[in-house]
Amino acid sequence: MPRRAAPLLLAALVGAFQLAIGLVAWRTYRIGSWDLTLFDATVRHYSRFQAPVEEALGTHIGGGPRMLALGDHFSPVLALLSPFYWVWADPRMLLVAQALLVAVSTLLAWVLARRALGTAAAYPLALAFGLAWPFQEASVVGFHETLIAVPLLLLAFERLQAGEPGQAAAAALCLLGVKEDLCAVAAGFGVLLVLLRHRRLGLAVIVAGVAGAYVETAVIIPALSDIGVPKTAYYQEFLDALPDPVAALRVAVEPAQKWRTLGWLLAPWGFLPLVSPLTLVGLPQLGVRAISSQPNFWGLQQHYNAVQVPVMYAAAVWVAQRLPRPLRLGWVAWTVVAALWITGRHPGALLWHGDSWRTSPRIAAADQAVAAVPHGVRVEADNEVGPHLAARDTVLLLDTTPRLAPWVLVDVGVPSFPIDSLQMQRDRVGELQAMGYRLVLDNGQYAVLAR
């Protein structure tokens, strides 16, 4: 095999692995409308050169059916995914895009490791990076724009390593267009530049990151949303505790899951990031998550940890190149063993679970419910079924308020977000019938109604 092709093959294999996780999750109805249907609507509109309207989001949170995606999160970078929908306008193309982002990031991880530690170490380290558990967790829940930050951060670290701080700063500043909370990560990169004696450039990046955070959260998002300034409810407990430093600290460090998540982020890299200045780049995001009262923000699931992987990786490589050769070799071996072991305990294990490849009665019931809804209609749908209708229908999230869409698909088998009450879900079927809806299908797991 040509030497240049080997890292490309490794990146392709990693991308295929992450895509396989996403497609198995899709086939088994593990991926919800929150968030995949929302991103599908945004990219679908961008691909048609239309305003990025998210009817499902606006209807659910009170922003109205014409609510713009930019009035929820400032992520104009999503417009760059339009070409994927020119090929095939289907939510699964977002799974392909996310897998490609991980593949490209793996290639950048290989370049960074090769320059620091040599070619022999670059392959196992890039493999460990590509198998990182936060990417697997992100793949199993669908797509999220946060993954776009991963190659940008790696590119910033790689350009800094190559002695091009200006190019590194440019890559970091691209984070401002990915999502408003990543402005803090860009500012963190500016702090790193200052510490590495690129003071003027670093200060400029810090100012841009802070200014970007303010403009996006206090000006742009409120201007494009009928809801106003983004809610601070998730941080209210911390804000209320601020007059008492001890109480505020307790909010930030408890419960213990926050420490377990930090351990899971550090352990695959042998805890080397603890002694690297590069780790400072990820601290703002970790801090914001720590002071939140939303468990999803500091748990192991979802996509929130993905942005920390390039930071931890680059930080660990920075330290490893300074270790004695025997310790360095041991560390490289540890990263691969840890990545493989963790894969067996995170979503990657779905790929060798026999149940993942079988059509269970519940999956068959979901398929039947999807088939019962005609094309080109407006439908309130269960969270896990919604993405399977999004390519052909206008999908609203079935929530606690009936939206009186012409078609409704209700999960009557298990509690489902956001209602999360099986009894309420079953009661909805009777309520809709009382309003004049007719029952098109009831297979014991899902009910489909129309009016």
Short mmCIF file of C-alpha atoms in Angstrom, two decimals:
data_model
loop_
_atom_site.label_atom_id
_atom_site.label_comp_id
_atom_site.label_asym_id
_atom_site.label_seq_id
_atom_site.Cartn_x
_atom_site.Cartn_y
_atom_site.Cartn_z
CA MET A 1 0.00 0.00 0.00
CA PRO A 2 1.39 3.46 -0.87
CA ARG A 3 2.57 5.25 2.25
CA ARG A 4 0.27 8.21 1.63
CA ALA A 5 -2.78 5.98 1.35
CA ALA A 6 -2.39 4.36 4.78
CA PRO A 7 -3.58 7.31 6.89
CA LEU A 8 -6.45 7.89 4.44
CA LEU A 9 -7.50 4.26 4.82
CA LEU A 10 -7.35 4.56 8.61
CA ALA A 11 -9.50 7.68 8.50
CA ALA A 12 -11.98 5.98 6.18
CA LEU A 13 -12.26 2.96 8.47
CA VAL A 14 -12.89 5.16 11.49
CA GLY A 15 -15.51 7.12 9.58
CA ALA A 16 -17.19 3.88 8.49
CA PHE A 17 -17.21 2.69 12.11
CA GLN A 18 -18.92 5.86 13.34
CA LEU A 19 -21.39 5.78 10.44
CA ALA A 20 -22.23 2.16 11.20
CA ILE A 21 -23.09 3.13 14.79
CA GLY A 22 -25.35 5.91 13.51
CA LEU A 23 -27.11 3.70 10.98
CA VAL A 24 -27.71 0.92 13.51
CA ALA A 25 -29.12 3.53 15.89
CA TRP A 26 -31.33 4.79 13.05
CA ARG A 27 -32.58 1.34 12.14
CA THR A 28 -33.42 0.53 15.76
CA TYR A 29 -35.22 3.86 16.35
CA ARG A 30 -32.71 5.14 18.90
CA ILE A 31 -32.32 8.56 17.23
CA GLY A 32 -34.91 11.18 18.13
CA SER A 33 -36.45 14.15 16.38
CA TRP A 34 -34.72 16.11 19.12
CA ASP A 35 -32.17 16.80 17.55
CA LEU A 36 -32.01 15.05 14.17
CA THR A 37 -35.33 16.26 12.71
CA LEU A 38 -34.46 19.80 13.77
CA PHE A 39 -31.10 19.74 11.99
CA ASP A 40 -32.71 18.05 9.00
CA ALA A 41 -35.18 20.91 8.64
CA THR A 42 -32.40 23.50 8.93
CA VAL A 43 -30.10 21.94 6.36
CA ARG A 44 -33.04 21.12 4.07
CA HIS A 45 -34.01 24.81 3.96
CA TYR A 46 -30.41 25.94 3.45
CA SER A 47 -30.06 23.44 0.57
CA ARG A 48 -33.05 25.12 -1.11
CA PHE A 49 -31.61 28.61 -0.47
CA GLN A 50 -34.43 29.31 2.00
CA ALA A 51 -34.46 30.76 5.50
CA PRO A 52 -33.67 27.99 8.05
CA VAL A 53 -37.14 27.62 9.56
CA GLU A 54 -37.59 25.01 12.31
CA GLU A 55 -41.34 24.55 12.66
CA ALA A 56 -41.01 21.63 15.09
CA LEU A 57 -38.74 23.59 17.41
CA GLY A 58 -40.76 26.80 17.30
CA THR A 59 -44.05 24.99 17.87
CA HIS A 60 -42.66 23.06 20.82
CA ILE A 61 -40.91 25.88 22.69
CA GLY A 62 -43.35 28.69 21.87
CA GLY A 63 -41.33 30.48 19.21
CA GLY A 64 -43.98 29.97 16.55
CA PRO A 65 -44.04 27.83 13.41
CA ARG A 66 -41.82 30.28 11.51
CA MET A 67 -39.05 30.30 14.11
CA LEU A 68 -35.58 30.45 12.59
CA ALA A 69 -32.88 28.00 13.63
CA LEU A 70 -30.57 30.98 14.18
CA GLY A 71 -33.00 32.21 16.82
CA ASP A 72 -32.24 29.10 18.85
CA HIS A 73 -28.51 28.60 18.28
CA PHE A 74 -26.15 30.65 16.15
CA SER A 75 -24.85 27.96 13.78
CA PRO A 76 -24.61 29.43 10.27
CA VAL A 77 -21.94 26.82 9.52
CA LEU A 78 -24.77 24.33 8.93
CA ALA A 79 -25.35 25.97 5.54
CA LEU A 80 -22.11 24.33 4.40
CA LEU A 81 -23.82 20.94 4.65
CA SER A 82 -26.26 21.84 1.86
CA PRO A 83 -24.34 19.85 -0.80
CA PHE A 84 -25.10 16.65 1.09
CA TYR A 85 -28.82 17.33 0.58
CA TRP A 86 -28.29 18.06 -3.09
CA VAL A 87 -27.16 14.44 -3.33
CA TRP A 88 -29.94 12.96 -1.17
CA ALA A 89 -32.31 15.03 0.98
CA ASP A 90 -32.61 12.60 3.87
CA PRO A 91 -31.70 12.88 7.59
CA ARG A 92 -29.28 9.98 7.16
CA MET A 93 -27.06 12.27 5.10
CA LEU A 94 -26.37 14.13 8.33
CA LEU A 95 -25.11 10.86 9.81
CA VAL A 96 -22.82 10.56 6.79
CA ALA A 97 -21.63 14.16 7.28
CA GLN A 98 -20.87 13.56 10.96
CA ALA A 99 -18.94 10.38 10.19
CA LEU A 100 -16.96 12.32 7.59
CA LEU A 101 -16.15 14.98 10.19
CA VAL A 102 -14.71 12.30 12.48
CA ALA A 103 -12.77 10.78 9.57
CA VAL A 104 -11.22 14.12 8.62
CA SER A 105 -10.41 14.76 12.29
CA THR A 106 -8.70 11.36 12.49
CA LEU A 107 -6.49 12.33 9.56
CA LEU A 108 -5.57 15.59 11.29
CA ALA A 109 -4.86 13.65 14.49
CA TRP A 110 -2.46 11.45 12.51
CA VAL A 111 -0.64 14.51 11.12
CA LEU A 112 -0.30 16.06 14.56
CA ALA A 113 1.01 12.85 16.15
CA ARG A 114 3.42 12.09 13.31
CA ARG A 115 5.09 15.47 13.59
CA ALA A 116 5.45 15.14 17.37
CA LEU A 117 6.14 11.42 17.87
CA GLY A 118 6.90 9.85 14.51
CA THR A 119 5.00 7.78 11.98
CA ALA A 120 4.99 4.56 14.01
CA ALA A 121 3.16 6.25 16.89
CA ALA A 122 0.84 8.26 14.65
CA TYR A 123 -1.22 5.28 13.49
CA PRO A 124 -2.21 3.83 16.88
CA LEU A 125 -2.80 7.30 18.31
CA ALA A 126 -5.02 8.35 15.40
CA LEU A 127 -6.94 5.09 15.81
CA ALA A 128 -7.43 5.77 19.52
CA PHE A 129 -8.62 9.27 18.65
CA GLY A 130 -11.11 8.04 16.05
CA LEU A 131 -12.54 5.45 18.44
CA ALA A 132 -12.95 7.99 21.26
CA TRP A 133 -16.09 7.26 23.26
CA PRO A 134 -17.55 10.81 22.96
CA PHE A 135 -17.69 10.34 19.17
CA GLN A 136 -19.52 7.05 19.64
CA GLU A 137 -22.01 8.70 21.98
CA ALA A 138 -22.55 11.46 19.44
CA SER A 139 -23.06 8.93 16.63
CA VAL A 140 -25.71 6.98 18.50
CA VAL A 141 -27.88 10.07 19.08
CA GLY A 142 -27.71 11.24 15.47
CA PHE A 143 -26.10 14.52 14.44
CA HIS A 144 -25.01 17.69 16.19
CA GLU A 145 -23.21 20.78 14.97
CA THR A 146 -20.72 20.50 17.86
CA LEU A 147 -18.88 17.84 15.85
CA ILE A 148 -17.98 20.49 13.28
CA ALA A 149 -15.78 22.03 15.97
CA VAL A 150 -13.65 18.88 16.23
CA PRO A 151 -11.67 19.20 12.96
CA LEU A 152 -11.46 22.97 13.42
CA LEU A 153 -9.85 22.58 16.83
CA LEU A 154 -7.46 19.91 15.59
CA LEU A 155 -6.53 22.12 12.65
CA ALA A 156 -5.85 24.99 15.06
CA PHE A 157 -3.57 22.79 17.19
CA GLU A 158 -1.84 21.34 14.12
CA ARG A 159 -1.17 24.77 12.63
CA LEU A 160 0.17 25.98 15.97
CA GLN A 161 2.42 22.93 16.11
CA ALA A 162 3.63 23.71 12.56
CA GLY A 163 4.71 27.20 13.64
CA GLU A 164 1.80 29.04 12.00
CA PRO A 165 0.04 30.82 14.87
CA GLY A 166 -1.88 33.12 12.53
CA GLN A 167 -3.41 30.19 10.70
CA ALA A 168 -4.10 28.50 14.03
CA ALA A 169 -5.95 31.59 15.25
CA ALA A 170 -8.00 31.71 12.05
CA ALA A 171 -9.07 28.08 12.53
CA ALA A 172 -10.02 28.76 16.16
CA LEU A 173 -12.04 31.84 15.20
CA CYS A 174 -14.11 29.70 12.82
CA LEU A 175 -15.67 28.25 15.99
CA LEU A 176 -17.67 31.48 16.30
CA GLY A 177 -19.82 30.33 13.40
CA VAL A 178 -20.37 26.81 14.76
CA LYS A 179 -22.31 27.58 17.94
CA GLU A 180 -22.46 30.46 20.36
CA ASP A 181 -21.08 28.54 23.34
CA LEU A 182 -17.94 27.67 21.37
CA CYS A 183 -16.94 31.33 21.41
CA ALA A 184 -15.59 30.58 24.88
CA VAL A 185 -13.44 27.79 23.44
CA ALA A 186 -12.06 30.20 20.86
CA ALA A 187 -11.24 32.62 23.68
CA GLY A 188 -9.53 29.77 25.50
CA PHE A 189 -7.35 29.23 22.44
CA GLY A 190 -6.47 32.91 22.62
CA VAL A 191 -5.30 32.42 26.21
CA LEU A 192 -3.09 29.58 25.00
CA LEU A 193 -1.56 31.84 22.35
CA VAL A 194 -0.78 34.44 25.00
CA LEU A 195 0.92 31.82 27.19
CA LEU A 196 2.97 30.71 24.19
CA ARG A 197 4.13 34.34 23.74
CA HIS A 198 1.96 35.23 20.77
CA ARG A 199 0.53 37.99 22.94
CA ARG A 200 -1.02 40.38 20.44
CA LEU A 201 -2.53 37.60 18.39
CA GLY A 202 -3.77 35.84 21.50
CA LEU A 203 -5.36 38.98 22.90
CA ALA A 204 -7.09 39.60 19.57
CA VAL A 205 -8.53 36.07 19.63
CA ILE A 206 -9.68 36.50 23.24
CA VAL A 207 -11.42 39.78 22.40
CA ALA A 208 -13.03 38.24 19.32
CA GLY A 209 -14.23 35.23 21.32
CA VAL A 210 -15.73 37.32 24.11
CA ALA A 211 -17.27 39.81 21.68
CA GLY A 212 -18.65 36.96 19.57
CA ALA A 213 -20.28 35.37 22.61
CA TYR A 214 -21.96 38.65 23.53
CA VAL A 215 -23.13 39.55 20.02
CA GLU A 216 -24.46 36.08 19.29
CA THR A 217 -26.27 35.52 22.60
CA ALA A 218 -27.40 39.07 23.42
CA VAL A 219 -28.00 40.52 19.97
CA ILE A 220 -28.38 38.05 17.09
CA ILE A 221 -30.29 35.21 18.76
CA PRO A 222 -32.82 37.49 20.53
CA ALA A 223 -33.32 39.46 17.33
CA LEU A 224 -34.19 36.30 15.41
CA SER A 225 -36.33 34.73 18.09
CA ASP A 226 -39.74 35.62 19.49
CA ILE A 227 -38.64 34.12 22.80
CA GLY A 228 -35.98 36.74 23.47
CA VAL A 229 -32.66 36.29 25.26
CA PRO A 230 -31.64 32.62 25.65
CA LYS A 231 -32.92 31.19 28.89
CA THR A 232 -30.60 30.92 31.90
CA ALA A 233 -32.75 28.41 33.78
CA TYR A 234 -30.07 25.74 33.55
CA TYR A 235 -27.68 28.05 35.42
CA GLN A 236 -30.13 29.60 37.87
CA GLU A 237 -29.05 27.41 40.78
CA PHE A 238 -25.45 28.54 40.33
CA LEU A 239 -26.45 32.20 39.91
CA ASP A 240 -28.56 32.07 43.05
CA ALA A 241 -25.63 30.57 44.96
CA LEU A 242 -23.09 33.18 43.85
CA PRO A 243 -23.40 35.37 46.97
CA ASP A 244 -22.04 32.39 48.92
CA PRO A 245 -18.73 31.20 47.37
CA VAL A 246 -18.89 27.85 49.16
CA ALA A 247 -22.43 27.19 47.91
CA ALA A 248 -21.45 28.22 44.39
CA LEU A 249 -18.46 25.89 44.47
CA ARG A 250 -20.68 23.05 45.66
CA VAL A 251 -23.01 23.57 42.71
CA ALA A 252 -20.03 23.44 40.35
CA VAL A 253 -18.47 20.23 41.73
CA GLU A 254 -21.53 18.19 42.67
CA PRO A 255 -22.86 15.61 41.97
CA ALA A 256 -20.04 13.08 41.63
CA GLN A 257 -20.98 12.35 37.99
CA LYS A 258 -19.18 15.54 36.99
CA TRP A 259 -15.93 14.07 38.30
CA ARG A 260 -16.62 10.71 36.71
CA THR A 261 -17.12 12.39 33.33
CA LEU A 262 -13.85 14.27 33.76
CA GLY A 263 -12.15 10.99 34.60
CA TRP A 264 -13.57 9.35 31.48
CA LEU A 265 -12.22 12.23 29.39
CA LEU A 266 -8.73 12.07 30.90
CA ALA A 267 -8.19 8.33 31.42
CA PRO A 268 -7.95 7.31 27.73
CA TRP A 269 -4.99 9.67 27.41
CA GLY A 270 -3.26 8.52 30.58
CA PHE A 271 -4.17 11.74 32.42
CA LEU A 272 -1.36 13.53 30.56
CA PRO A 273 -3.61 16.51 29.68
CA LEU A 274 -3.51 17.50 33.36
CA VAL A 275 0.04 18.81 32.90
CA SER A 276 -0.37 20.44 29.49
CA PRO A 277 -1.14 24.12 28.86
CA LEU A 278 -3.22 23.08 25.83
CA THR A 279 -5.91 21.79 28.19
CA LEU A 280 -6.76 25.42 28.99
CA VAL A 281 -8.55 25.62 25.65
CA GLY A 282 -11.27 23.23 26.81
CA LEU A 283 -11.70 24.62 30.33
CA PRO A 284 -14.32 27.28 29.45
CA GLN A 285 -16.66 24.65 28.00
CA LEU A 286 -16.08 22.29 30.92
CA GLY A 287 -16.74 25.13 33.36
CA VAL A 288 -20.00 26.20 31.72
CA ARG A 289 -21.21 22.59 31.77
CA ALA A 290 -20.20 22.15 35.41
CA ILE A 291 -22.29 25.06 36.67
CA SER A 292 -25.36 23.83 34.81
CA SER A 293 -28.18 22.01 36.57
CA GLN A 294 -28.98 20.05 33.38
CA PRO A 295 -27.67 16.46 33.85
CA ASN A 296 -27.23 15.98 30.11
CA PHE A 297 -24.58 18.69 30.12
CA TRP A 298 -22.21 16.83 32.44
CA GLY A 299 -23.04 13.18 31.83
CA LEU A 300 -21.40 10.71 29.47
CA GLN A 301 -24.19 10.58 26.90
CA GLN A 302 -25.16 12.93 24.09
CA HIS A 303 -22.63 15.03 22.14
CA TYR A 304 -21.38 17.42 24.80
CA ASN A 305 -18.03 15.70 25.39
CA ALA A 306 -17.01 15.52 21.73
CA VAL A 307 -15.44 18.98 21.65
CA GLN A 308 -13.10 17.95 24.48
CA VAL A 309 -11.54 15.07 22.52
CA PRO A 310 -9.29 17.17 20.24
CA VAL A 311 -8.23 19.25 23.25
CA MET A 312 -7.35 16.20 25.37
CA TYR A 313 -5.62 14.53 22.44
CA ALA A 314 -3.46 17.51 21.47
CA ALA A 315 -2.64 18.18 25.12
CA ALA A 316 -1.59 14.57 25.70
CA VAL A 317 0.58 14.48 22.57
CA TRP A 318 2.23 17.73 23.70
CA VAL A 319 3.25 16.06 26.97
CA ALA A 320 4.12 12.66 25.45
CA GLN A 321 6.76 14.08 23.15
CA ARG A 322 8.63 15.20 26.27
CA LEU A 323 8.56 11.78 27.95
CA PRO A 324 11.46 9.30 27.92
CA ARG A 325 11.11 6.79 25.08
CA PRO A 326 10.04 3.79 27.25
CA LEU A 327 7.29 5.82 28.92
CA ARG A 328 6.21 7.22 25.58
CA LEU A 329 5.86 3.75 24.06
CA GLY A 330 3.91 2.58 27.09
CA TRP A 331 1.60 5.55 26.81
CA VAL A 332 0.89 4.90 23.12
CA ALA A 333 0.04 1.28 23.93
CA TRP A 334 -2.25 2.43 26.74
CA THR A 335 -4.23 4.76 24.48
CA VAL A 336 -5.03 1.92 22.05
CA VAL A 337 -5.90 -0.60 24.77
CA ALA A 338 -8.09 1.98 26.52
CA ALA A 339 -9.87 2.93 23.29
CA LEU A 340 -10.62 -0.69 22.42
CA TRP A 341 -11.76 -1.54 25.94
CA ILE A 342 -14.00 1.52 26.15
CA THR A 343 -15.51 0.77 22.75
CA GLY A 344 -16.90 -2.45 24.20
CA ARG A 345 -18.74 -0.43 26.83
CA HIS A 346 -20.03 2.43 24.71
CA PRO A 347 -22.26 2.54 21.61
CA GLY A 348 -19.66 0.82 19.45
CA ALA A 349 -20.75 -2.38 21.14
CA LEU A 350 -24.04 -2.10 19.24
CA LEU A 351 -22.25 -3.33 16.14
CA TRP A 352 -21.61 -6.77 17.57
CA HIS A 353 -24.84 -7.10 19.52
CA GLY A 354 -27.04 -9.64 17.83
CA ASP A 355 -30.19 -7.72 18.72
CA SER A 356 -28.95 -4.71 16.72
CA TRP A 357 -29.27 -6.68 13.51
CA ARG A 358 -32.66 -8.26 14.19
CA THR A 359 -36.05 -6.73 13.49
CA SER A 360 -37.72 -6.93 16.88
CA PRO A 361 -41.52 -6.80 17.20
CA ARG A 362 -41.26 -3.18 18.36
CA ILE A 363 -39.12 -2.18 15.37
CA ALA A 364 -41.58 -3.93 13.06
CA ALA A 365 -44.42 -2.03 14.75
CA ALA A 366 -42.57 1.27 14.23
CA ASP A 367 -41.99 0.43 10.56
CA GLN A 368 -45.70 -0.30 10.20
CA ALA A 369 -46.63 3.02 11.83
CA VAL A 370 -44.27 4.94 9.53
CA ALA A 371 -45.78 3.21 6.50
CA ALA A 372 -49.29 4.18 7.65
CA VAL A 373 -48.53 7.91 7.37
CA PRO A 374 -48.85 9.18 3.78
CA HIS A 375 -46.27 11.33 2.05
CA GLY A 376 -46.47 15.10 1.99
CA VAL A 377 -48.55 15.60 5.14
CA ARG A 378 -48.12 17.48 8.40
CA VAL A 379 -47.78 15.05 11.29
CA GLU A 380 -47.25 15.16 15.05
CA ALA A 381 -44.95 12.23 15.68
CA ASP A 382 -43.32 10.41 18.53
CA ASN A 383 -39.74 11.56 19.12
CA GLU A 384 -38.04 8.35 17.98
CA VAL A 385 -40.24 7.90 14.89
CA GLY A 386 -40.14 11.51 13.69
CA PRO A 387 -36.78 11.29 11.87
CA HIS A 388 -38.10 8.43 9.74
CA LEU A 389 -40.86 10.71 8.42
CA ALA A 390 -38.81 13.89 8.04
CA ALA A 391 -37.64 13.27 4.47
CA ARG A 392 -41.23 13.21 3.15
CA ASP A 393 -43.46 14.95 5.71
CA THR A 394 -43.56 18.08 7.84
CA VAL A 395 -42.87 16.68 11.30
CA LEU A 396 -43.90 18.24 14.61
CA LEU A 397 -42.81 16.82 17.96
CA LEU A 398 -45.63 15.09 19.82
CA ASP A 399 -45.64 16.87 23.19
CA THR A 400 -48.02 17.66 26.03
CA THR A 401 -50.02 20.12 23.91
CA PRO A 402 -52.08 18.73 21.00
CA ARG A 403 -51.15 20.65 17.84
CA LEU A 404 -54.12 19.32 15.82
CA ALA A 405 -51.99 18.31 12.84
CA PRO A 406 -53.88 16.32 10.19
CA TRP A 407 -51.93 13.20 11.17
CA VAL A 408 -50.71 12.08 14.60
CA LEU A 409 -48.42 9.17 15.49
CA VAL A 410 -48.36 8.23 19.20
CA ASP A 411 -46.14 5.76 21.04
CA VAL A 412 -48.50 3.64 23.15
CA GLY A 413 -45.89 1.04 24.09
CA VAL A 414 -43.29 2.86 26.21
CA PRO A 415 -42.91 6.35 27.75
CA SER A 416 -41.38 8.73 25.22
CA PHE A 417 -39.81 12.19 25.39
CA PRO A 418 -41.11 14.84 25.95
CA ILE A 419 -44.36 13.53 27.44
CA ASP A 420 -42.53 10.74 29.30
CA SER A 421 -45.77 9.23 30.59
CA LEU A 422 -47.19 6.11 28.99
CA GLN A 423 -50.61 6.76 30.47
CA MET A 424 -50.70 10.31 29.09
CA GLN A 425 -49.61 9.04 25.70
CA ARG A 426 -52.37 6.44 25.66
CA ASP A 427 -54.87 9.00 26.89
CA ARG A 428 -53.91 11.24 23.94
CA VAL A 429 -55.31 8.64 21.55
CA GLY A 430 -58.75 8.81 23.23
CA GLU A 431 -58.62 12.61 23.41
CA LEU A 432 -57.90 12.87 19.70
CA GLN A 433 -60.70 10.48 18.85
CA ALA A 434 -63.04 12.63 20.93
CA MET A 435 -61.94 15.59 18.77
CA GLY A 436 -62.97 13.76 15.63
CA TYR A 437 -59.78 11.94 14.65
CA ARG A 438 -60.14 8.44 13.27
CA LEU A 439 -57.85 5.59 14.32
CA VAL A 440 -55.91 4.46 11.25
CA LEU A 441 -53.62 1.99 13.05
CA ASP A 442 -53.11 0.58 16.53
CA ASN A 443 -50.59 -2.27 16.61
CA GLY A 444 -50.11 -2.28 20.37
CA GLN A 445 -46.91 -0.20 20.19
CA TYR A 446 -47.95 2.77 18.08
CA ALA A 447 -51.23 4.43 17.18
CA VAL A 448 -51.71 6.47 14.02
CA LEU A 449 -54.67 8.84 13.75
CA ALA A 450 -55.94 11.18 11.04
CA ARG A 451 -58.65 13.78 10.58
#
